PDB file of C-alpha atoms and ligand atoms in Angstrom:
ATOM      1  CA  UNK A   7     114.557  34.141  58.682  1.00  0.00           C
ATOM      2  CA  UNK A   8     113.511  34.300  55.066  1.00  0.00           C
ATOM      3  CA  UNK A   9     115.005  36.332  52.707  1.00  0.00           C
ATOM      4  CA  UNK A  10     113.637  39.691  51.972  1.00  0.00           C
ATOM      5  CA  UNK A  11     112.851  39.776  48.572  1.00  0.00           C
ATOM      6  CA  UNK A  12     111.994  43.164  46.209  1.00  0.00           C
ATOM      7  CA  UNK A  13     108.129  42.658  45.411  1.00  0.00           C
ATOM      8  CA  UNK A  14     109.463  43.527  42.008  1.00  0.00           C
ATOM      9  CA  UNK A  15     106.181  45.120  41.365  1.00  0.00           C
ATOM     10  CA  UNK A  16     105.504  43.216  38.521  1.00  0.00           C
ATOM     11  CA  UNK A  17     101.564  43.006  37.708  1.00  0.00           C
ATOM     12  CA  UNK A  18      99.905  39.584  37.109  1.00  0.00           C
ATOM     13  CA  UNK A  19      97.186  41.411  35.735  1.00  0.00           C
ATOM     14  CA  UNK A  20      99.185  42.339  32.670  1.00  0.00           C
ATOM     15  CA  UNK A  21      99.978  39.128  31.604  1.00  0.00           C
ATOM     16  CA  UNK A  22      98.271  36.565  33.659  1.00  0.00           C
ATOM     17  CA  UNK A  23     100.705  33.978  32.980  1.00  0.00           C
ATOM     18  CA  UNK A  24     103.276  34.799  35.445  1.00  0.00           C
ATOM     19  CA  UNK A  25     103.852  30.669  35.989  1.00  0.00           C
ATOM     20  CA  UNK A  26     102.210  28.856  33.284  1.00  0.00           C
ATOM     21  CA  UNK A  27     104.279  26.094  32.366  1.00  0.00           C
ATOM     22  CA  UNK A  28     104.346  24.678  35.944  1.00  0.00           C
ATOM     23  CA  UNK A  29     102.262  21.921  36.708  1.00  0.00           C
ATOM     24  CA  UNK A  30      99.726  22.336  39.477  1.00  0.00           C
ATOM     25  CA  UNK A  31     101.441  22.027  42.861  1.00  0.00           C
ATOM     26  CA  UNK A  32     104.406  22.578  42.509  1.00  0.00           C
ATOM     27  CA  UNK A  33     105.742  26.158  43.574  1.00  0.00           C
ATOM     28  CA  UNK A  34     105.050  27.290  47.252  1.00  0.00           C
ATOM     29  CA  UNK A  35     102.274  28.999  46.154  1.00  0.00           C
ATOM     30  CA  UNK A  36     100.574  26.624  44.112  1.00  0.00           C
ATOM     31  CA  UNK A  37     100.953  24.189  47.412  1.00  0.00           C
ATOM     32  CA  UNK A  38      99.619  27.164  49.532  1.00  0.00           C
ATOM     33  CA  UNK A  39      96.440  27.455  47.174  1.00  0.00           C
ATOM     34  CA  UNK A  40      95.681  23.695  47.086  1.00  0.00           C
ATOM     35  CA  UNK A  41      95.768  24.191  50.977  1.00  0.00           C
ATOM     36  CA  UNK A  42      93.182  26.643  50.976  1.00  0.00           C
ATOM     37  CA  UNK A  43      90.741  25.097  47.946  1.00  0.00           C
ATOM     38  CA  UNK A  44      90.429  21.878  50.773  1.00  0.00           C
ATOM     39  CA  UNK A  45      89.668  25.093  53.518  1.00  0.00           C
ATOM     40  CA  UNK A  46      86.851  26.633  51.777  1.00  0.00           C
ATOM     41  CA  UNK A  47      85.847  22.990  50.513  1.00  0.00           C
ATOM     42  CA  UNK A  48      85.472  21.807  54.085  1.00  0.00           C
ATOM     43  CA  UNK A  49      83.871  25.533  54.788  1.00  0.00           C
ATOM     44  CA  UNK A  50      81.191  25.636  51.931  1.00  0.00           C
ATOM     45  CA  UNK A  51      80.067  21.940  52.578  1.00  0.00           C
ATOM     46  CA  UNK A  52      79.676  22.758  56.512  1.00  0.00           C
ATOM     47  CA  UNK A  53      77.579  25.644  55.688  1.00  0.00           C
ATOM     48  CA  UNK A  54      75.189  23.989  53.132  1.00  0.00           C
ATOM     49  CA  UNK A  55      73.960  21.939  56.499  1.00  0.00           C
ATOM     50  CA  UNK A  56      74.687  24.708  58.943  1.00  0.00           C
ATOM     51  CA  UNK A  57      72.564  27.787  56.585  1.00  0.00           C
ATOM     52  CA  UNK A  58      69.727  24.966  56.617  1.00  0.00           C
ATOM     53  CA  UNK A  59      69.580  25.098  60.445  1.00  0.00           C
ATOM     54  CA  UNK A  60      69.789  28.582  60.632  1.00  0.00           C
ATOM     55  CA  UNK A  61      67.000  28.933  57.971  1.00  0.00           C
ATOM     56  CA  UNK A  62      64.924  26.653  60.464  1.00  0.00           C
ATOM     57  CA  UNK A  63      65.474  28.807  62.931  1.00  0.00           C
ATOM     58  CA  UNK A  64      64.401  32.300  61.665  1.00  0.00           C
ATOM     59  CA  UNK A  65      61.628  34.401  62.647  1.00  0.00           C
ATOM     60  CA  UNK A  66      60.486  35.993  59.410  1.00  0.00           C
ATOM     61  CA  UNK A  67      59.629  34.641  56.307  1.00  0.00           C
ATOM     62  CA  UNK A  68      62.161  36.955  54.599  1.00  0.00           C
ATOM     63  CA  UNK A  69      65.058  35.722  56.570  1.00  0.00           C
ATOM     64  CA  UNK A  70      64.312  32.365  55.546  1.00  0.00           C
ATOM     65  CA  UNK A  71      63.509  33.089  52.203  1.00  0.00           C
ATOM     66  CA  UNK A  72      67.270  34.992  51.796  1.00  0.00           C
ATOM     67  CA  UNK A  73      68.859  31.964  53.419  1.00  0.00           C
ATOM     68  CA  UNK A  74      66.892  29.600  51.267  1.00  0.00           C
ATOM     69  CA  UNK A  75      68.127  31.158  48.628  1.00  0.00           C
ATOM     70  CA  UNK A  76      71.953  31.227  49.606  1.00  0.00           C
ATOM     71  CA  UNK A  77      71.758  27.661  50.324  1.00  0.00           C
ATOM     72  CA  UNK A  78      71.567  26.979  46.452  1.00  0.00           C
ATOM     73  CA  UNK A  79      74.203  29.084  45.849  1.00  0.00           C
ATOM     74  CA  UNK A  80      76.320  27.560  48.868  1.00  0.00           C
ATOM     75  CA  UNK A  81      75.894  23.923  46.920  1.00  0.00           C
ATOM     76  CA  UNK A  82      77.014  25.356  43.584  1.00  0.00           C
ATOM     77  CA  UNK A  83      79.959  27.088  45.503  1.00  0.00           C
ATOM     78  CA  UNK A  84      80.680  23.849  46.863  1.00  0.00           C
ATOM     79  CA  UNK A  85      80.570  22.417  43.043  1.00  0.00           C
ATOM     80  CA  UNK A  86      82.843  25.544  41.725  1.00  0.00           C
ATOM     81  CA  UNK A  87      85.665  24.326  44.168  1.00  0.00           C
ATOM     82  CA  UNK A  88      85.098  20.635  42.923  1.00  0.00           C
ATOM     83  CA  UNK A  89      86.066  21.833  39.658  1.00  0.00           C
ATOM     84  CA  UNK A  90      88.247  24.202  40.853  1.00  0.00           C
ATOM     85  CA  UNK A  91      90.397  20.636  41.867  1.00  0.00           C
ATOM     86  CA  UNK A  92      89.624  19.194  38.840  1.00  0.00           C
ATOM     87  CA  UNK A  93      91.118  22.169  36.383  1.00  0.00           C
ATOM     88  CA  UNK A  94      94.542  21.771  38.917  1.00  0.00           C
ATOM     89  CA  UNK A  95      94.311  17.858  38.231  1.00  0.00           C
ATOM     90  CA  UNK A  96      93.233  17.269  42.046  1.00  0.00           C
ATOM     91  CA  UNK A  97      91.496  15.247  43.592  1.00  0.00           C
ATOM     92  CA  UNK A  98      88.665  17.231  45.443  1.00  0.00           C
ATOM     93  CA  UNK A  99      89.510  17.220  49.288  1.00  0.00           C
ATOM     94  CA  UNK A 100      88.299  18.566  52.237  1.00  0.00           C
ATOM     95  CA  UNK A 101      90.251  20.057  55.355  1.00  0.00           C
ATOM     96  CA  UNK A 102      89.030  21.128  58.511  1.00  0.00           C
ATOM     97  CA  UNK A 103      88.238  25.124  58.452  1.00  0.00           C
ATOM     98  CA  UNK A 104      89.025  25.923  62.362  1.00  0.00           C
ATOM     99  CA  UNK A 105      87.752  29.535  61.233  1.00  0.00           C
ATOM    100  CA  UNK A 106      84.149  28.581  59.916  1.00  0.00           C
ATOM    101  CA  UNK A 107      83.965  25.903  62.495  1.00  0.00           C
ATOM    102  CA  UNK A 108      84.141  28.269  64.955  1.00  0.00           C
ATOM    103  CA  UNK A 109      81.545  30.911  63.201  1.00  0.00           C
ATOM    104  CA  UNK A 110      78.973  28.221  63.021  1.00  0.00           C
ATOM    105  CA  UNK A 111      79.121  27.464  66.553  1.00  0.00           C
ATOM    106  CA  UNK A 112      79.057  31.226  67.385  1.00  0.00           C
ATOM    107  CA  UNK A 113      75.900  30.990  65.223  1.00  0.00           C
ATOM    108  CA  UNK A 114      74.191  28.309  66.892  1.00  0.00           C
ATOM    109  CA  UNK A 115      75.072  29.815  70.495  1.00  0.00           C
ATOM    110  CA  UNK A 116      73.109  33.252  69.448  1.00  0.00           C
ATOM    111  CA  UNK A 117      70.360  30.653  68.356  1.00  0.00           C
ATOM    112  CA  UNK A 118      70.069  28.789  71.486  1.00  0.00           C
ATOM    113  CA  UNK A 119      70.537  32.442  73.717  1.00  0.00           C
ATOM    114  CA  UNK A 120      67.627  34.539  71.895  1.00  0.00           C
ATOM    115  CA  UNK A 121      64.041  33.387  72.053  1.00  0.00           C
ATOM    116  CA  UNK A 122      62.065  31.345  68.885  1.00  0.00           C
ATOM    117  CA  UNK A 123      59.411  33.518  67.206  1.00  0.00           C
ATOM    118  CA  UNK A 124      61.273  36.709  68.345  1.00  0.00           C
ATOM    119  CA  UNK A 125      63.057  39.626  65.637  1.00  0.00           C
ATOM    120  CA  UNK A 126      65.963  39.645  68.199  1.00  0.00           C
ATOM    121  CA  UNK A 127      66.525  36.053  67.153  1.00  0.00           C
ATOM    122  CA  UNK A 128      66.675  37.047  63.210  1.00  0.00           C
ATOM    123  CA  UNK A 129      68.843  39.976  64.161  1.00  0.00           C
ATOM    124  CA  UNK A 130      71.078  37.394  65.399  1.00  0.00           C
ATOM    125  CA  UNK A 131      71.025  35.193  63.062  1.00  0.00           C
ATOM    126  CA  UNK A 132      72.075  38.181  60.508  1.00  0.00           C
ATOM    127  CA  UNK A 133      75.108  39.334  62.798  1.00  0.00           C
ATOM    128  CA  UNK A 134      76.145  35.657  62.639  1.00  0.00           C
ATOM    129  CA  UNK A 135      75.534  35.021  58.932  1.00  0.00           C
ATOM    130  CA  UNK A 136      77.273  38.347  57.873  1.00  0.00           C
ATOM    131  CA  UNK A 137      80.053  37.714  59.899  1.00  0.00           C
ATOM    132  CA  UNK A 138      80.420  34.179  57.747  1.00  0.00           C
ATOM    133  CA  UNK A 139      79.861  36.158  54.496  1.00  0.00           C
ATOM    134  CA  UNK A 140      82.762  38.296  55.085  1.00  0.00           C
ATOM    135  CA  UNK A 141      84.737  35.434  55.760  1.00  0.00           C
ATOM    136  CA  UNK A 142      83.847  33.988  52.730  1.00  0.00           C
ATOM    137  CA  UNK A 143      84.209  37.508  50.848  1.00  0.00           C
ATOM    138  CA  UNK A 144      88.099  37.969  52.319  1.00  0.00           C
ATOM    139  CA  UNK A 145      89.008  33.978  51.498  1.00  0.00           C
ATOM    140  CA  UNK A 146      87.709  34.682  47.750  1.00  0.00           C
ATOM    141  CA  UNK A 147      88.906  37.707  47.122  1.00  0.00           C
ATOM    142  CA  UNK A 148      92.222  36.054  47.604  1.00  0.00           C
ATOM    143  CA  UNK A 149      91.810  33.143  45.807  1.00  0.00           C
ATOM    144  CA  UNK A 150      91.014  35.134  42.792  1.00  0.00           C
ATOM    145  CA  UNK A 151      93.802  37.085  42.677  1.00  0.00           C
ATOM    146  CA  UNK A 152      96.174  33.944  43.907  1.00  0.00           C
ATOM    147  CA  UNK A 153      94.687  32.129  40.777  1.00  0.00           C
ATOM    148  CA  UNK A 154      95.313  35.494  38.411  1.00  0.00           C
ATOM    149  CA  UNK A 155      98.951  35.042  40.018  1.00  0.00           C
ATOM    150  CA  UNK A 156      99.261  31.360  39.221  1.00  0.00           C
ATOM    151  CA  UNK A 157      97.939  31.850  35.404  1.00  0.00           C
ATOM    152  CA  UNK A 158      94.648  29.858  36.571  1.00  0.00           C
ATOM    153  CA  UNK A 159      92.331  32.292  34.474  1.00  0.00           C
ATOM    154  CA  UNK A 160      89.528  29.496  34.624  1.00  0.00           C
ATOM    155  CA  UNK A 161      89.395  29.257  38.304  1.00  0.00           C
ATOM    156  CA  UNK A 162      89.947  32.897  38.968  1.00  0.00           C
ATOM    157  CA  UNK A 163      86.888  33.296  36.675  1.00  0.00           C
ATOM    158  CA  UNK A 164      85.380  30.668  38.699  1.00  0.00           C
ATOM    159  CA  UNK A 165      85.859  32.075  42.216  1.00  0.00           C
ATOM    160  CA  UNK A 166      84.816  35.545  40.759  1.00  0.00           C
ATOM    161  CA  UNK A 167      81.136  34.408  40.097  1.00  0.00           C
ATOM    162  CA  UNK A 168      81.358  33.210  44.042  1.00  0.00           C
ATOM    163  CA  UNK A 169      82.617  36.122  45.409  1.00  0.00           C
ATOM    164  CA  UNK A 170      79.918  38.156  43.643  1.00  0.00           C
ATOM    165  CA  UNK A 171      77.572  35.908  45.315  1.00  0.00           C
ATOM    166  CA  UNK A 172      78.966  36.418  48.958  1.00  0.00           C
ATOM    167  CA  UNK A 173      79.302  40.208  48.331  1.00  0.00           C
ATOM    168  CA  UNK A 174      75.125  40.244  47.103  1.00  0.00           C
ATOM    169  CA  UNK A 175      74.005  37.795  50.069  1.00  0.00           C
ATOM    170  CA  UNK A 176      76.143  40.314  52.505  1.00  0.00           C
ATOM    171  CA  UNK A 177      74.083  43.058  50.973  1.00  0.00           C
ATOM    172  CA  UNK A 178      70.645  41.760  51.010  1.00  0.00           C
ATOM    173  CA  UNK A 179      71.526  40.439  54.907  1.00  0.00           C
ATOM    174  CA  UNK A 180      72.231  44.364  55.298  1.00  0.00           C
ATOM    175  CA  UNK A 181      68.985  45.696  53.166  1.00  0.00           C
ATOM    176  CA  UNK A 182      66.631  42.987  55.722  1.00  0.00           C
ATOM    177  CA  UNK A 183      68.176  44.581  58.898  1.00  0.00           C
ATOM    178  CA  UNK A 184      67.948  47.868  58.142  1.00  0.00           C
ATOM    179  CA  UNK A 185      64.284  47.656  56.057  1.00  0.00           C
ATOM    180  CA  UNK A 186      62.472  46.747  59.665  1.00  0.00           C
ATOM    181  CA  UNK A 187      64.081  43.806  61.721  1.00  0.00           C
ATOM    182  CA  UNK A 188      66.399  45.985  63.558  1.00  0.00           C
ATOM    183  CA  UNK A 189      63.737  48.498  64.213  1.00  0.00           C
ATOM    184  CA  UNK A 190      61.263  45.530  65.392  1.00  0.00           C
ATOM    185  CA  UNK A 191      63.477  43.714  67.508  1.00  0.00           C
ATOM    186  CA  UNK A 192      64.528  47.259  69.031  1.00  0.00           C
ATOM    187  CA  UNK A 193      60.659  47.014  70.550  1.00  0.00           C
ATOM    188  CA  UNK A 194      61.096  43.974  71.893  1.00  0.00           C
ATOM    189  CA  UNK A 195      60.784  43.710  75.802  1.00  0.00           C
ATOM    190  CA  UNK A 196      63.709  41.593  77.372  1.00  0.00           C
ATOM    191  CA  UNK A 197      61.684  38.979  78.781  1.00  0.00           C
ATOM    192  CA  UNK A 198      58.469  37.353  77.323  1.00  0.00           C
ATOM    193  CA  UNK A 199      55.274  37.405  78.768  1.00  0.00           C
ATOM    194  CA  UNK A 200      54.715  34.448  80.591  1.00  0.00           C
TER     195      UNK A 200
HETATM  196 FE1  LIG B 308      79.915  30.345  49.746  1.00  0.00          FE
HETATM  197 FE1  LIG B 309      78.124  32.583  51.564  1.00  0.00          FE
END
């Protein structure tokens, strides 16, 4: 069993340079953050194609219009973790993300269960996309304060800008449901008229 350590509490905010000196990769920590830069690599890249579908898919022109917008921020958080690699001196690489993998799929079942032109199917598509959101929201907020830990002020800076994004697309996904989609889809009769 591993040794329990005393946390110490010693604040990387103060000084921000708690390992500088040590090249990229080489503590634990630094391997344990190159392991999750190829996660949310393989994540952000699967969503650029995966928000396009769901886009595709929605009912109102709002919901696309939200999405739409995402997308271009999905492609530039792709290109923040591309230079997040290239400030560590890696090479960008990509590892399966079991996790997003799975909340895609979940995704694409609600699209395939409700029906096409319906709100019910946008209210889906919101549980689905929030649900990836906060997934994105809980993997940055790490990263930024992993990189703060490390000394990696540029990337923390970096992954700030995304997280921002995540935590505005989460909001406006909340501000669409609640401004009439919810209310509209709670009309909606169970089975279409035939
Ligand atoms: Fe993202
Ligand atoms: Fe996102």
């Amino acid at each position: 069993m591993a040794q329990t350590k005393s946390s110490g509490r010693r604040s990387a905010k103060s000084n921000g340079q708690t390992s500088a000196g040590t090249a990229a990769g080489n503590t634990q920590l630094e391997k344990f953050f190159g392991d999750s830069l190829k996660d949310i690599y393989w994540a952000e890249k699967h969503l650029v194609k995966a928000l396009g579908k769901m886009q595709k898919a929605a009912t109102t022109e709002e919901l696309q219009a939200a999405i739409g917008e995402h997308i271009t921020q999905t492609q530039e958080h792709v290109s923040r973790v591309e230079q997040a690699f290239e400030i560590l001196g890696k090479k960008p690489q990509a590892k399966k993300c079991e996790a997003m993998e799975g909340l895609v799929k979940e995704g694409e079942s609600i699209v395939e269960e409700t029906e096409d032109g319906s709100m019910t199917r946008d209210v889906g598509i919101i549980v689905a996309a929030q649900k990836v959101e906060h997934y994105e929201i809980a993997t940055y907020g790490s990263l930024v304060q992993l990189a703060k830990t490390m000394g990696q002020n540029e990337v923390a800076d970096l992954f700030a800008q995304t997280l921002e994004e995540e935590k505005q697309t989460d909001q406006n996904l909340t501000d669409i449901a609640e401004n009439n989609i919810n209310w509209e889809a709670e009309q909606e009769p169970a089975e279409a008229e035939q």
